[in-house]
């Protein structure tokens, strides 16, 4: 009975999801190349399935372009003193994006519509000396010229198990 209830809830929650197309024409335009260039700073937090805060961090980001490929060199600084590095290689093709990083399985794929980016990928996360793979539904919302809010939901077995919220600010170079 529990399994049937979980499946029904998952289907109902999934059918209520927002489509990237709903943001077509929203302002300000995301202008991916313009926002992700130079130095950026981010502040973020991780919450579990019950919205309990589990981690806080800051991130230093260096964004550089080579033709239509963006390299995002991210250094995460967690409040517990640990650091993590992630280097994204993201290709921009019109309103479509794809990317790869060392802790991402396969290729992340998504779209840009108006002031919003949405993409999906599988993220490998070490937890208690074990490797866990989560499906990530990642949304970036352009607030203004200097700020993007990033919200990500992590799924395991089709159920939401955590969230990442991040504010990214473009630094003046």
JSON list of C-alpha atoms in Angstrom, two decimals:
[
{"chain": "A", "resi": 1, "resn": "UNK", "atom": "CA", "xyz": [0.00, 0.00, 0.00]},
{"chain": "A", "resi": 2, "resn": "UNK", "atom": "CA", "xyz": [2.84, 2.42, 0.86]},
{"chain": "A", "resi": 3, "resn": "UNK", "atom": "CA", "xyz": [4.53, 1.78, -2.48]},
{"chain": "A", "resi": 4, "resn": "UNK", "atom": "CA", "xyz": [1.30, 2.51, -4.37]},
{"chain": "A", "resi": 5, "resn": "UNK", "atom": "CA", "xyz": [0.85, 5.76, -2.41]},
{"chain": "A", "resi": 6, "resn": "UNK", "atom": "CA", "xyz": [4.45, 6.83, -3.13]},
{"chain": "A", "resi": 7, "resn": "UNK", "atom": "CA", "xyz": [4.02, 6.11, -6.85]},
{"chain": "A", "resi": 8, "resn": "UNK", "atom": "CA", "xyz": [0.73, 8.07, -7.00]},
{"chain": "A", "resi": 9, "resn": "UNK", "atom": "CA", "xyz": [2.26, 11.05, -5.15]},
{"chain": "A", "resi": 10, "resn": "UNK", "atom": "CA", "xyz": [5.29, 11.02, -7.46]},
{"chain": "A", "resi": 11, "resn": "UNK", "atom": "CA", "xyz": [3.10, 11.02, -10.56]},
{"chain": "A", "resi": 12, "resn": "UNK", "atom": "CA", "xyz": [0.93, 13.84, -9.21]},
{"chain": "A", "resi": 13, "resn": "UNK", "atom": "CA", "xyz": [3.92, 15.95, -8.20]},
{"chain": "A", "resi": 14, "resn": "UNK", "atom": "CA", "xyz": [5.61, 15.36, -11.54]},
{"chain": "A", "resi": 15, "resn": "UNK", "atom": "CA", "xyz": [2.51, 16.39, -13.47]},
{"chain": "A", "resi": 16, "resn": "UNK", "atom": "CA", "xyz": [2.48, 19.77, -11.69]},
{"chain": "A", "resi": 17, "resn": "UNK", "atom": "CA", "xyz": [5.99, 20.75, -12.78]},
{"chain": "A", "resi": 18, "resn": "UNK", "atom": "CA", "xyz": [6.71, 23.99, -14.58]},
{"chain": "A", "resi": 19, "resn": "UNK", "atom": "CA", "xyz": [7.82, 24.03, -18.20]},
{"chain": "A", "resi": 20, "resn": "UNK", "atom": "CA", "xyz": [10.71, 26.22, -19.37]},
{"chain": "A", "resi": 21, "resn": "UNK", "atom": "CA", "xyz": [8.45, 27.43, -22.19]},
{"chain": "A", "resi": 22, "resn": "UNK", "atom": "CA", "xyz": [6.33, 29.30, -19.65]},
{"chain": "A", "resi": 23, "resn": "UNK", "atom": "CA", "xyz": [9.19, 31.82, -19.29]},
{"chain": "A", "resi": 24, "resn": "UNK", "atom": "CA", "xyz": [9.53, 32.70, -22.97]},
{"chain": "A", "resi": 25, "resn": "UNK", "atom": "CA", "xyz": [9.57, 36.49, -23.24]},
{"chain": "A", "resi": 26, "resn": "UNK", "atom": "CA", "xyz": [10.19, 37.07, -19.50]},
{"chain": "A", "resi": 27, "resn": "UNK", "atom": "CA", "xyz": [12.61, 39.88, -18.70]},
{"chain": "A", "resi": 28, "resn": "UNK", "atom": "CA", "xyz": [15.41, 40.53, -18.21]},
{"chain": "A", "resi": 29, "resn": "UNK", "atom": "CA", "xyz": [16.73, 38.18, -20.90]},
{"chain": "A", "resi": 30, "resn": "UNK", "atom": "CA", "xyz": [19.12, 35.70, -19.36]},
{"chain": "A", "resi": 31, "resn": "UNK", "atom": "CA", "xyz": [21.99, 36.74, -21.69]},
{"chain": "A", "resi": 32, "resn": "UNK", "atom": "CA", "xyz": [23.99, 33.66, -20.68]},
{"chain": "A", "resi": 33, "resn": "UNK", "atom": "CA", "xyz": [27.26, 34.82, -22.29]},
{"chain": "A", "resi": 34, "resn": "UNK", "atom": "CA", "xyz": [27.05, 38.29, -20.71]},
{"chain": "A", "resi": 35, "resn": "UNK", "atom": "CA", "xyz": [26.23, 37.10, -17.18]},
{"chain": "A", "resi": 36, "resn": "UNK", "atom": "CA", "xyz": [28.70, 34.22, -17.06]},
{"chain": "A", "resi": 37, "resn": "UNK", "atom": "CA", "xyz": [31.91, 36.07, -17.81]},
{"chain": "A", "resi": 38, "resn": "UNK", "atom": "CA", "xyz": [34.68, 37.13, -15.46]},
{"chain": "A", "resi": 39, "resn": "UNK", "atom": "CA", "xyz": [34.46, 36.70, -11.70]},
{"chain": "A", "resi": 40, "resn": "UNK", "atom": "CA", "xyz": [31.30, 35.74, -9.82]},
{"chain": "A", "resi": 41, "resn": "UNK", "atom": "CA", "xyz": [30.60, 35.04, -6.16]},
{"chain": "A", "resi": 42, "resn": "UNK", "atom": "CA", "xyz": [27.85, 32.77, -4.83]},
{"chain": "A", "resi": 43, "resn": "UNK", "atom": "CA", "xyz": [26.26, 32.07, -1.46]},
{"chain": "A", "resi": 44, "resn": "UNK", "atom": "CA", "xyz": [24.33, 28.86, -0.98]},
{"chain": "A", "resi": 45, "resn": "UNK", "atom": "CA", "xyz": [22.73, 26.27, 1.22]},
{"chain": "A", "resi": 46, "resn": "UNK", "atom": "CA", "xyz": [21.71, 22.63, 1.04]},
{"chain": "A", "resi": 47, "resn": "UNK", "atom": "CA", "xyz": [18.50, 21.40, 2.66]},
{"chain": "A", "resi": 48, "resn": "UNK", "atom": "CA", "xyz": [17.19, 17.85, 2.99]},
{"chain": "A", "resi": 49, "resn": "UNK", "atom": "CA", "xyz": [13.77, 16.49, 1.99]},
{"chain": "A", "resi": 50, "resn": "UNK", "atom": "CA", "xyz": [12.17, 18.12, 5.08]},
{"chain": "A", "resi": 51, "resn": "UNK", "atom": "CA", "xyz": [13.80, 21.52, 4.32]},
{"chain": "A", "resi": 52, "resn": "UNK", "atom": "CA", "xyz": [16.22, 21.11, 7.23]},
{"chain": "A", "resi": 53, "resn": "UNK", "atom": "CA", "xyz": [19.41, 23.09, 6.59]},
{"chain": "A", "resi": 54, "resn": "UNK", "atom": "CA", "xyz": [22.30, 20.63, 6.26]},
{"chain": "A", "resi": 55, "resn": "UNK", "atom": "CA", "xyz": [25.13, 22.72, 4.73]},
{"chain": "A", "resi": 56, "resn": "UNK", "atom": "CA", "xyz": [26.07, 26.31, 3.92]},
{"chain": "A", "resi": 57, "resn": "UNK", "atom": "CA", "xyz": [28.78, 27.50, 1.55]},
{"chain": "A", "resi": 58, "resn": "UNK", "atom": "CA", "xyz": [30.23, 30.26, -0.59]},
{"chain": "A", "resi": 59, "resn": "UNK", "atom": "CA", "xyz": [31.59, 29.76, -4.08]},
{"chain": "A", "resi": 60, "resn": "UNK", "atom": "CA", "xyz": [34.20, 31.62, -6.09]},
{"chain": "A", "resi": 61, "resn": "UNK", "atom": "CA", "xyz": [33.54, 31.29, -9.82]},
{"chain": "A", "resi": 62, "resn": "UNK", "atom": "CA", "xyz": [35.74, 32.24, -12.76]},
{"chain": "A", "resi": 63, "resn": "UNK", "atom": "CA", "xyz": [33.85, 32.18, -16.08]},
{"chain": "A", "resi": 64, "resn": "UNK", "atom": "CA", "xyz": [35.66, 32.28, -19.42]},
{"chain": "A", "resi": 65, "resn": "UNK", "atom": "CA", "xyz": [34.59, 31.68, -23.03]},
{"chain": "A", "resi": 66, "resn": "UNK", "atom": "CA", "xyz": [36.26, 30.00, -25.99]},
{"chain": "A", "resi": 67, "resn": "UNK", "atom": "CA", "xyz": [33.89, 30.51, -28.95]},
{"chain": "A", "resi": 68, "resn": "UNK", "atom": "CA", "xyz": [30.58, 28.91, -27.82]},
{"chain": "A", "resi": 69, "resn": "UNK", "atom": "CA", "xyz": [32.07, 26.97, -24.90]},
{"chain": "A", "resi": 70, "resn": "UNK", "atom": "CA", "xyz": [31.96, 28.37, -21.39]},
{"chain": "A", "resi": 71, "resn": "UNK", "atom": "CA", "xyz": [34.34, 27.14, -18.70]},
{"chain": "A", "resi": 72, "resn": "UNK", "atom": "CA", "xyz": [33.01, 27.69, -15.16]},
{"chain": "A", "resi": 73, "resn": "UNK", "atom": "CA", "xyz": [35.79, 27.10, -12.64]},
{"chain": "A", "resi": 74, "resn": "UNK", "atom": "CA", "xyz": [33.99, 26.82, -9.29]},
{"chain": "A", "resi": 75, "resn": "UNK", "atom": "CA", "xyz": [35.60, 26.57, -5.85]},
{"chain": "A", "resi": 76, "resn": "UNK", "atom": "CA", "xyz": [33.14, 25.77, -3.04]},
{"chain": "A", "resi": 77, "resn": "UNK", "atom": "CA", "xyz": [34.03, 26.82, 0.54]},
{"chain": "A", "resi": 78, "resn": "UNK", "atom": "CA", "xyz": [31.84, 25.01, 3.10]},
{"chain": "A", "resi": 79, "resn": "UNK", "atom": "CA", "xyz": [31.35, 26.41, 6.58]},
{"chain": "A", "resi": 80, "resn": "UNK", "atom": "CA", "xyz": [32.85, 23.21, 8.06]},
{"chain": "A", "resi": 81, "resn": "UNK", "atom": "CA", "xyz": [36.19, 24.13, 6.40]},
{"chain": "A", "resi": 82, "resn": "UNK", "atom": "CA", "xyz": [35.99, 21.66, 3.52]},
{"chain": "A", "resi": 83, "resn": "UNK", "atom": "CA", "xyz": [36.53, 22.75, -0.06]},
{"chain": "A", "resi": 84, "resn": "UNK", "atom": "CA", "xyz": [35.34, 21.30, -3.34]},
{"chain": "A", "resi": 85, "resn": "UNK", "atom": "CA", "xyz": [36.24, 22.07, -6.94]},
{"chain": "A", "resi": 86, "resn": "UNK", "atom": "CA", "xyz": [33.98, 21.69, -9.99]},
{"chain": "A", "resi": 87, "resn": "UNK", "atom": "CA", "xyz": [34.88, 22.71, -13.51]},
{"chain": "A", "resi": 88, "resn": "UNK", "atom": "CA", "xyz": [31.98, 22.91, -15.95]},
{"chain": "A", "resi": 89, "resn": "UNK", "atom": "CA", "xyz": [32.45, 22.95, -19.73]},
{"chain": "A", "resi": 90, "resn": "UNK", "atom": "CA", "xyz": [29.17, 24.30, -21.10]},
{"chain": "A", "resi": 91, "resn": "UNK", "atom": "CA", "xyz": [28.25, 24.62, -24.77]},
{"chain": "A", "resi": 92, "resn": "UNK", "atom": "CA", "xyz": [25.77, 27.22, -25.88]},
{"chain": "A", "resi": 93, "resn": "UNK", "atom": "CA", "xyz": [23.80, 26.52, -29.06]},
{"chain": "A", "resi": 94, "resn": "UNK", "atom": "CA", "xyz": [21.12, 29.17, -29.49]},
{"chain": "A", "resi": 95, "resn": "UNK", "atom": "CA", "xyz": [18.67, 28.61, -26.64]},
{"chain": "A", "resi": 96, "resn": "UNK", "atom": "CA", "xyz": [19.99, 25.13, -25.85]},
{"chain": "A", "resi": 97, "resn": "UNK", "atom": "CA", "xyz": [22.80, 24.35, -23.42]},
{"chain": "A", "resi": 98, "resn": "UNK", "atom": "CA", "xyz": [24.77, 21.21, -22.64]},
{"chain": "A", "resi": 99, "resn": "UNK", "atom": "CA", "xyz": [27.59, 20.69, -20.21]},
{"chain": "A", "resi": 100, "resn": "UNK", "atom": "CA", "xyz": [29.95, 18.31, -18.52]},
{"chain": "A", "resi": 101, "resn": "UNK", "atom": "CA", "xyz": [31.81, 18.30, -15.21]},
{"chain": "A", "resi": 102, "resn": "UNK", "atom": "CA", "xyz": [33.93, 15.74, -13.36]},
{"chain": "A", "resi": 103, "resn": "UNK", "atom": "CA", "xyz": [31.18, 14.78, -10.90]},
{"chain": "A", "resi": 104, "resn": "UNK", "atom": "CA", "xyz": [28.38, 14.76, -13.48]},
{"chain": "A", "resi": 105, "resn": "UNK", "atom": "CA", "xyz": [27.40, 11.48, -15.18]},
{"chain": "A", "resi": 106, "resn": "UNK", "atom": "CA", "xyz": [27.03, 11.98, -18.92]},
{"chain": "A", "resi": 107, "resn": "UNK", "atom": "CA", "xyz": [25.91, 15.32, -20.33]},
{"chain": "A", "resi": 108, "resn": "UNK", "atom": "CA", "xyz": [23.75, 17.95, -18.64]},
{"chain": "A", "resi": 109, "resn": "UNK", "atom": "CA", "xyz": [21.12, 19.29, -21.05]},
{"chain": "A", "resi": 110, "resn": "UNK", "atom": "CA", "xyz": [18.75, 22.20, -20.91]},
{"chain": "A", "resi": 111, "resn": "UNK", "atom": "CA", "xyz": [17.24, 25.33, -22.38]},
{"chain": "A", "resi": 112, "resn": "UNK", "atom": "CA", "xyz": [17.13, 29.09, -21.95]},
{"chain": "A", "resi": 113, "resn": "UNK", "atom": "CA", "xyz": [13.77, 30.91, -22.17]},
{"chain": "A", "resi": 114, "resn": "UNK", "atom": "CA", "xyz": [13.51, 34.61, -21.38]},
{"chain": "A", "resi": 115, "resn": "UNK", "atom": "CA", "xyz": [15.05, 35.21, -17.96]},
{"chain": "A", "resi": 116, "resn": "UNK", "atom": "CA", "xyz": [15.28, 31.52, -17.00]},
{"chain": "A", "resi": 117, "resn": "UNK", "atom": "CA", "xyz": [17.55, 28.52, -17.60]},
{"chain": "A", "resi": 118, "resn": "UNK", "atom": "CA", "xyz": [16.50, 24.95, -16.79]},
{"chain": "A", "resi": 119, "resn": "UNK", "atom": "CA", "xyz": [18.69, 21.91, -17.18]},
{"chain": "A", "resi": 120, "resn": "UNK", "atom": "CA", "xyz": [18.93, 18.34, -15.92]},
{"chain": "A", "resi": 121, "resn": "UNK", "atom": "CA", "xyz": [21.81, 16.06, -15.06]},
{"chain": "A", "resi": 122, "resn": "UNK", "atom": "CA", "xyz": [23.02, 13.21, -12.86]},
{"chain": "A", "resi": 123, "resn": "UNK", "atom": "CA", "xyz": [25.31, 14.38, -10.05]},
{"chain": "A", "resi": 124, "resn": "UNK", "atom": "CA", "xyz": [27.64, 12.08, -8.10]},
{"chain": "A", "resi": 125, "resn": "UNK", "atom": "CA", "xyz": [27.91, 13.08, -4.44]},
{"chain": "A", "resi": 126, "resn": "UNK", "atom": "CA", "xyz": [30.15, 11.41, -1.84]},
{"chain": "A", "resi": 127, "resn": "UNK", "atom": "CA", "xyz": [28.22, 10.84, 1.41]},
{"chain": "A", "resi": 128, "resn": "UNK", "atom": "CA", "xyz": [29.70, 8.86, 4.34]},
{"chain": "A", "resi": 129, "resn": "UNK", "atom": "CA", "xyz": [32.42, 7.27, 2.18]},
{"chain": "A", "resi": 130, "resn": "UNK", "atom": "CA", "xyz": [29.83, 6.14, -0.39]},
{"chain": "A", "resi": 131, "resn": "UNK", "atom": "CA", "xyz": [29.06, 7.52, -3.83]},
{"chain": "A", "resi": 132, "resn": "UNK", "atom": "CA", "xyz": [25.42, 8.53, -4.43]},
{"chain": "A", "resi": 133, "resn": "UNK", "atom": "CA", "xyz": [23.99, 9.60, -7.78]},
{"chain": "A", "resi": 134, "resn": "UNK", "atom": "CA", "xyz": [21.13, 12.10, -7.78]},
{"chain": "A", "resi": 135, "resn": "UNK", "atom": "CA", "xyz": [19.01, 13.35, -10.65]},
{"chain": "A", "resi": 136, "resn": "UNK", "atom": "CA", "xyz": [19.11, 17.17, -10.57]},
{"chain": "A", "resi": 137, "resn": "UNK", "atom": "CA", "xyz": [16.42, 19.54, -11.83]},
{"chain": "A", "resi": 138, "resn": "UNK", "atom": "CA", "xyz": [18.34, 22.82, -11.94]},
{"chain": "A", "resi": 139, "resn": "UNK", "atom": "CA", "xyz": [16.69, 26.26, -12.45]},
{"chain": "A", "resi": 140, "resn": "UNK", "atom": "CA", "xyz": [18.48, 29.60, -12.80]},
{"chain": "A", "resi": 141, "resn": "UNK", "atom": "CA", "xyz": [16.47, 32.85, -12.62]},
{"chain": "A", "resi": 142, "resn": "UNK", "atom": "CA", "xyz": [18.01, 36.13, -13.82]},
{"chain": "A", "resi": 143, "resn": "UNK", "atom": "CA", "xyz": [16.96, 38.75, -11.29]},
{"chain": "A", "resi": 144, "resn": "UNK", "atom": "CA", "xyz": [18.82, 41.75, -12.72]},
{"chain": "A", "resi": 145, "resn": "UNK", "atom": "CA", "xyz": [22.16, 42.67, -14.34]},
{"chain": "A", "resi": 146, "resn": "UNK", "atom": "CA", "xyz": [24.18, 41.40, -11.36]},
{"chain": "A", "resi": 147, "resn": "UNK", "atom": "CA", "xyz": [22.18, 38.58, -9.70]},
{"chain": "A", "resi": 148, "resn": "UNK", "atom": "CA", "xyz": [20.96, 35.07, -10.58]},
{"chain": "A", "resi": 149, "resn": "UNK", "atom": "CA", "xyz": [19.07, 32.85, -8.13]},
{"chain": "A", "resi": 150, "resn": "UNK", "atom": "CA", "xyz": [19.70, 29.13, -8.65]},
{"chain": "A", "resi": 151, "resn": "UNK", "atom": "CA", "xyz": [17.40, 26.46, -7.19]},
{"chain": "A", "resi": 152, "resn": "UNK", "atom": "CA", "xyz": [18.03, 22.77, -7.65]},
{"chain": "A", "resi": 153, "resn": "UNK", "atom": "CA", "xyz": [16.00, 19.77, -6.55]},
{"chain": "A", "resi": 154, "resn": "UNK", "atom": "CA", "xyz": [17.82, 16.47, -6.06]},
{"chain": "A", "resi": 155, "resn": "UNK", "atom": "CA", "xyz": [15.93, 13.24, -6.69]},
{"chain": "A", "resi": 156, "resn": "UNK", "atom": "CA", "xyz": [16.62, 9.64, -5.72]},
{"chain": "A", "resi": 157, "resn": "UNK", "atom": "CA", "xyz": [14.31, 6.84, -6.88]},
{"chain": "A", "resi": 158, "resn": "UNK", "atom": "CA", "xyz": [12.07, 9.53, -8.39]},
{"chain": "A", "resi": 159, "resn": "UNK", "atom": "CA", "xyz": [11.47, 11.26, -5.06]},
{"chain": "A", "resi": 160, "resn": "UNK", "atom": "CA", "xyz": [12.79, 14.69, -4.01]},
{"chain": "A", "resi": 161, "resn": "UNK", "atom": "CA", "xyz": [15.45, 14.20, -1.32]},
{"chain": "A", "resi": 162, "resn": "UNK", "atom": "CA", "xyz": [17.13, 17.60, -1.14]},
{"chain": "A", "resi": 163, "resn": "UNK", "atom": "CA", "xyz": [17.40, 21.14, -2.41]},
{"chain": "A", "resi": 164, "resn": "UNK", "atom": "CA", "xyz": [20.23, 23.53, -3.20]},
{"chain": "A", "resi": 165, "resn": "UNK", "atom": "CA", "xyz": [19.60, 27.27, -3.21]},
{"chain": "A", "resi": 166, "resn": "UNK", "atom": "CA", "xyz": [22.26, 29.63, -4.49]},
{"chain": "A", "resi": 167, "resn": "UNK", "atom": "CA", "xyz": [22.52, 33.36, -5.09]},
{"chain": "A", "resi": 168, "resn": "UNK", "atom": "CA", "xyz": [25.13, 34.19, -7.73]},
{"chain": "A", "resi": 169, "resn": "UNK", "atom": "CA", "xyz": [26.43, 37.76, -8.01]},
{"chain": "A", "resi": 170, "resn": "UNK", "atom": "CA", "xyz": [28.51, 39.11, -10.84]},
{"chain": "A", "resi": 171, "resn": "UNK", "atom": "CA", "xyz": [31.56, 40.89, -9.49]},
{"chain": "A", "resi": 172, "resn": "UNK", "atom": "CA", "xyz": [32.86, 44.04, -11.07]},
{"chain": "A", "resi": 173, "resn": "UNK", "atom": "CA", "xyz": [36.15, 43.25, -12.82]}
]
